[in-house]
Amino acid sequence: MAAGTRDDPWLLKTPPGSSDITLYRAPDATPPALICVAGGTELRYHLRAIEDLHQMLKQHGDWMELGNADEQKDAKPGTVEAWARSHDNPVGGWYGIRKGFRGRFANYVTPVLEVLGLVELEHGPRNNRVRAL
């Protein structure tokens, strides 16, 4: 397994398996970030999202729909994507760091939790779900 660093990133696929993504931890970034490169686009999420999402899913205790959505679209209530934007989450709002590139959290962060062995993730063409292990 890759180390999840800039020099040894995770080479993953989105949950439907339709897109290749590269992710790595950047603990020295301000704020510390989980960096995702999808196509030619770089997205940044708070690094603590890995632990926070796992903890939320453990508390949830069952399958949760991903609910992928771009930043400009509303996230379906009760989904991972809605939680990642909620004022009630541990960061008090968006886990995405770069305005205009804050969406698609559920699509890009959940594969990291899967590769780390923290979650079970569905890989259907759409409406995928995740649950903590």
PDB file of C-alpha atoms in Angstrom:
ATOM      1  CA  MET A   1       0.000   0.000   0.000  1.00  0.00           C
ATOM      2  CA  ALA A   2       1.181   3.520  -0.767  1.00  0.00           C
ATOM      3  CA  ALA A   3       2.163   5.767   2.127  1.00  0.00           C
ATOM      4  CA  GLY A   4      -0.210   8.588   1.144  1.00  0.00           C
ATOM      5  CA  THR A   5       2.587  11.147   0.845  1.00  0.00           C
ATOM      6  CA  ARG A   6       3.402  13.503  -2.019  1.00  0.00           C
ATOM      7  CA  ASP A   7       6.203  11.133  -3.112  1.00  0.00           C
ATOM      8  CA  ASP A   8       4.125   7.970  -2.606  1.00  0.00           C
ATOM      9  CA  PRO A   9       0.468   8.989  -3.132  1.00  0.00           C
ATOM     10  CA  TRP A  10      -2.611   6.824  -3.122  1.00  0.00           C
ATOM     11  CA  LEU A  11      -3.666   6.065  -6.715  1.00  0.00           C
ATOM     12  CA  LEU A  12      -7.372   5.349  -6.371  1.00  0.00           C
ATOM     13  CA  LYS A  13     -10.664   5.418  -8.243  1.00  0.00           C
ATOM     14  CA  THR A  14     -13.879   7.212  -7.385  1.00  0.00           C
ATOM     15  CA  PRO A  15     -16.543   4.922  -5.865  1.00  0.00           C
ATOM     16  CA  PRO A  16     -18.231   4.195  -9.230  1.00  0.00           C
ATOM     17  CA  GLY A  17     -14.794   3.331 -10.632  1.00  0.00           C
ATOM     18  CA  SER A  18     -15.230   5.895 -13.404  1.00  0.00           C
ATOM     19  CA  SER A  19     -12.321   8.242 -12.617  1.00  0.00           C
ATOM     20  CA  ASP A  20      -8.740   7.905 -11.453  1.00  0.00           C
ATOM     21  CA  ILE A  21      -7.758  10.109  -8.504  1.00  0.00           C
ATOM     22  CA  THR A  22      -4.459  10.732  -6.741  1.00  0.00           C
ATOM     23  CA  LEU A  23      -4.502  11.666  -3.068  1.00  0.00           C
ATOM     24  CA  TYR A  24      -1.897  12.417  -0.455  1.00  0.00           C
ATOM     25  CA  ARG A  25      -1.535  13.982   2.964  1.00  0.00           C
ATOM     26  CA  ALA A  26       0.068  17.439   3.231  1.00  0.00           C
ATOM     27  CA  PRO A  27       0.429  17.905   7.006  1.00  0.00           C
ATOM     28  CA  ASP A  28       2.657  20.976   6.581  1.00  0.00           C
ATOM     29  CA  ALA A  29       0.103  22.849   4.439  1.00  0.00           C
ATOM     30  CA  THR A  30      -1.874  25.701   6.000  1.00  0.00           C
ATOM     31  CA  PRO A  31      -4.267  24.308   7.069  1.00  0.00           C
ATOM     32  CA  PRO A  32      -3.057  20.675   7.000  1.00  0.00           C
ATOM     33  CA  ALA A  33      -4.657  19.154   3.922  1.00  0.00           C
ATOM     34  CA  LEU A  34      -5.666  16.012   2.125  1.00  0.00           C
ATOM     35  CA  ILE A  35      -4.860  16.855  -1.490  1.00  0.00           C
ATOM     36  CA  CYS A  36      -6.792  15.237  -4.316  1.00  0.00           C
ATOM     37  CA  VAL A  37      -5.834  15.513  -7.971  1.00  0.00           C
ATOM     38  CA  ALA A  38      -8.717  14.545 -10.239  1.00  0.00           C
ATOM     39  CA  GLY A  39      -7.939  15.018 -13.921  1.00  0.00           C
ATOM     40  CA  GLY A  40      -6.044  18.287 -13.945  1.00  0.00           C
ATOM     41  CA  THR A  41      -7.882  19.745 -10.947  1.00  0.00           C
ATOM     42  CA  GLU A  42      -6.444  19.945  -7.448  1.00  0.00           C
ATOM     43  CA  LEU A  43      -8.896  19.854  -4.561  1.00  0.00           C
ATOM     44  CA  ARG A  44      -7.966  20.295  -0.921  1.00  0.00           C
ATOM     45  CA  TYR A  45      -9.839  19.043   2.104  1.00  0.00           C
ATOM     46  CA  HIS A  46      -8.986  19.481   5.776  1.00  0.00           C
ATOM     47  CA  LEU A  47      -6.664  16.604   6.664  1.00  0.00           C
ATOM     48  CA  ARG A  48      -8.663  15.887   9.800  1.00  0.00           C
ATOM     49  CA  ALA A  49     -11.534  14.820   7.496  1.00  0.00           C
ATOM     50  CA  ILE A  50     -10.178  11.256   7.498  1.00  0.00           C
ATOM     51  CA  GLU A  51     -10.567  10.855  11.265  1.00  0.00           C
ATOM     52  CA  ASP A  52     -13.678  13.027  11.555  1.00  0.00           C
ATOM     53  CA  LEU A  53     -15.559  11.161   8.824  1.00  0.00           C
ATOM     54  CA  HIS A  54     -14.621   7.782  10.266  1.00  0.00           C
ATOM     55  CA  GLN A  55     -15.813   8.866  13.717  1.00  0.00           C
ATOM     56  CA  MET A  56     -19.109  10.203  12.331  1.00  0.00           C
ATOM     57  CA  LEU A  57     -19.730   6.969  10.415  1.00  0.00           C
ATOM     58  CA  LYS A  58     -19.003   4.886  13.523  1.00  0.00           C
ATOM     59  CA  GLN A  59     -21.540   6.951  15.464  1.00  0.00           C
ATOM     60  CA  HIS A  60     -24.044   6.667  12.597  1.00  0.00           C
ATOM     61  CA  GLY A  61     -23.704   2.880  12.839  1.00  0.00           C
ATOM     62  CA  ASP A  62     -25.186   1.908   9.470  1.00  0.00           C
ATOM     63  CA  TRP A  63     -24.836   2.510   5.759  1.00  0.00           C
ATOM     64  CA  MET A  64     -24.901   6.163   4.682  1.00  0.00           C
ATOM     65  CA  GLU A  65     -25.441   7.404   1.148  1.00  0.00           C
ATOM     66  CA  LEU A  66     -22.532   9.381  -0.311  1.00  0.00           C
ATOM     67  CA  GLY A  67     -24.675  12.052  -1.991  1.00  0.00           C
ATOM     68  CA  ASN A  68     -21.934  13.454  -4.238  1.00  0.00           C
ATOM     69  CA  ALA A  69     -22.536  17.014  -5.386  1.00  0.00           C
ATOM     70  CA  ASP A  70     -20.525  19.888  -6.786  1.00  0.00           C
ATOM     71  CA  GLU A  71     -20.107  22.884  -4.507  1.00  0.00           C
ATOM     72  CA  GLN A  72     -22.685  24.906  -6.452  1.00  0.00           C
ATOM     73  CA  LYS A  73     -25.386  22.251  -5.933  1.00  0.00           C
ATOM     74  CA  ASP A  74     -27.190  21.458  -2.706  1.00  0.00           C
ATOM     75  CA  ALA A  75     -26.239  18.180  -1.064  1.00  0.00           C
ATOM     76  CA  LYS A  76     -29.006  15.692  -0.336  1.00  0.00           C
ATOM     77  CA  PRO A  77     -29.827  15.770   3.411  1.00  0.00           C
ATOM     78  CA  GLY A  78     -28.570  12.828   5.456  1.00  0.00           C
ATOM     79  CA  THR A  79     -25.631  12.060   3.162  1.00  0.00           C
ATOM     80  CA  VAL A  80     -21.864  12.161   3.652  1.00  0.00           C
ATOM     81  CA  GLU A  81     -21.719  15.175   1.337  1.00  0.00           C
ATOM     82  CA  ALA A  82     -24.297  17.066   3.427  1.00  0.00           C
ATOM     83  CA  TRP A  83     -22.358  16.289   6.621  1.00  0.00           C
ATOM     84  CA  ALA A  84     -19.127  17.600   5.018  1.00  0.00           C
ATOM     85  CA  ARG A  85     -20.827  21.005   4.516  1.00  0.00           C
ATOM     86  CA  SER A  86     -22.815  21.206   7.743  1.00  0.00           C
ATOM     87  CA  HIS A  87     -22.245  23.787  10.442  1.00  0.00           C
ATOM     88  CA  ASP A  88     -22.742  20.889  12.878  1.00  0.00           C
ATOM     89  CA  ASN A  89     -19.626  18.959  11.780  1.00  0.00           C
ATOM     90  CA  PRO A  90     -16.320  19.256  13.713  1.00  0.00           C
ATOM     91  CA  VAL A  91     -14.934  22.054  11.474  1.00  0.00           C
ATOM     92  CA  GLY A  92     -18.225  23.988  11.536  1.00  0.00           C
ATOM     93  CA  GLY A  93     -18.795  24.000   7.785  1.00  0.00           C
ATOM     94  CA  TRP A  94     -17.021  22.992   4.598  1.00  0.00           C
ATOM     95  CA  TYR A  95     -14.242  20.401   4.763  1.00  0.00           C
ATOM     96  CA  GLY A  96     -13.228  21.610   1.310  1.00  0.00           C
ATOM     97  CA  ILE A  97     -10.591  24.335   1.593  1.00  0.00           C
ATOM     98  CA  ARG A  98     -10.511  26.028  -1.823  1.00  0.00           C
ATOM     99  CA  LYS A  99     -13.659  28.010  -2.616  1.00  0.00           C
ATOM    100  CA  GLY A 100     -15.122  26.822  -5.901  1.00  0.00           C
ATOM    101  CA  PHE A 101     -13.526  23.373  -5.361  1.00  0.00           C
ATOM    102  CA  ARG A 102     -15.097  22.355  -2.049  1.00  0.00           C
ATOM    103  CA  GLY A 103     -17.677  19.857  -3.304  1.00  0.00           C
ATOM    104  CA  ARG A 104     -17.399  16.189  -4.195  1.00  0.00           C
ATOM    105  CA  PHE A 105     -16.069  15.417  -0.722  1.00  0.00           C
ATOM    106  CA  ALA A 106     -17.893  12.067  -0.573  1.00  0.00           C
ATOM    107  CA  ASN A 107     -16.571  11.049  -3.986  1.00  0.00           C
ATOM    108  CA  TYR A 108     -12.925  11.792  -3.238  1.00  0.00           C
ATOM    109  CA  VAL A 109     -12.406  11.261   0.506  1.00  0.00           C
ATOM    110  CA  THR A 110     -14.245   7.957   1.051  1.00  0.00           C
ATOM    111  CA  PRO A 111     -11.811   5.952  -1.163  1.00  0.00           C
ATOM    112  CA  VAL A 112      -9.001   7.020   1.190  1.00  0.00           C
ATOM    113  CA  LEU A 113     -10.899   5.637   4.177  1.00  0.00           C
ATOM    114  CA  GLU A 114     -11.463   2.429   2.226  1.00  0.00           C
ATOM    115  CA  VAL A 115      -7.763   1.970   1.381  1.00  0.00           C
ATOM    116  CA  LEU A 116      -6.916   2.594   5.054  1.00  0.00           C
ATOM    117  CA  GLY A 117      -9.339  -0.187   6.055  1.00  0.00           C
ATOM    118  CA  LEU A 118     -11.653   2.148   7.967  1.00  0.00           C
ATOM    119  CA  VAL A 119     -14.825   1.730   5.896  1.00  0.00           C
ATOM    120  CA  GLU A 120     -16.705  -0.530   3.552  1.00  0.00           C
ATOM    121  CA  LEU A 121     -17.609   1.351   0.365  1.00  0.00           C
ATOM    122  CA  GLU A 122     -20.017   0.376  -2.395  1.00  0.00           C
ATOM    123  CA  HIS A 123     -18.831   0.617  -6.017  1.00  0.00           C
ATOM    124  CA  GLY A 124     -21.985   0.721  -8.134  1.00  0.00           C
ATOM    125  CA  PRO A 125     -22.584   3.116 -11.044  1.00  0.00           C
ATOM    126  CA  ARG A 126     -24.502   5.534  -8.740  1.00  0.00           C
ATOM    127  CA  ASN A 127     -26.106   5.975  -5.302  1.00  0.00           C
ATOM    128  CA  ASN A 128     -23.189   4.374  -3.466  1.00  0.00           C
ATOM    129  CA  ARG A 129     -23.073   4.072   0.294  1.00  0.00           C
ATOM    130  CA  VAL A 130     -20.409   3.753   2.970  1.00  0.00           C
ATOM    131  CA  ARG A 131     -20.229   2.390   6.510  1.00  0.00           C
ATOM    132  CA  ALA A 132     -17.529   2.279   9.178  1.00  0.00           C
ATOM    133  CA  LEU A 133     -15.694  -0.907   9.996  1.00  0.00           C
TER     134      LEU A 133
END
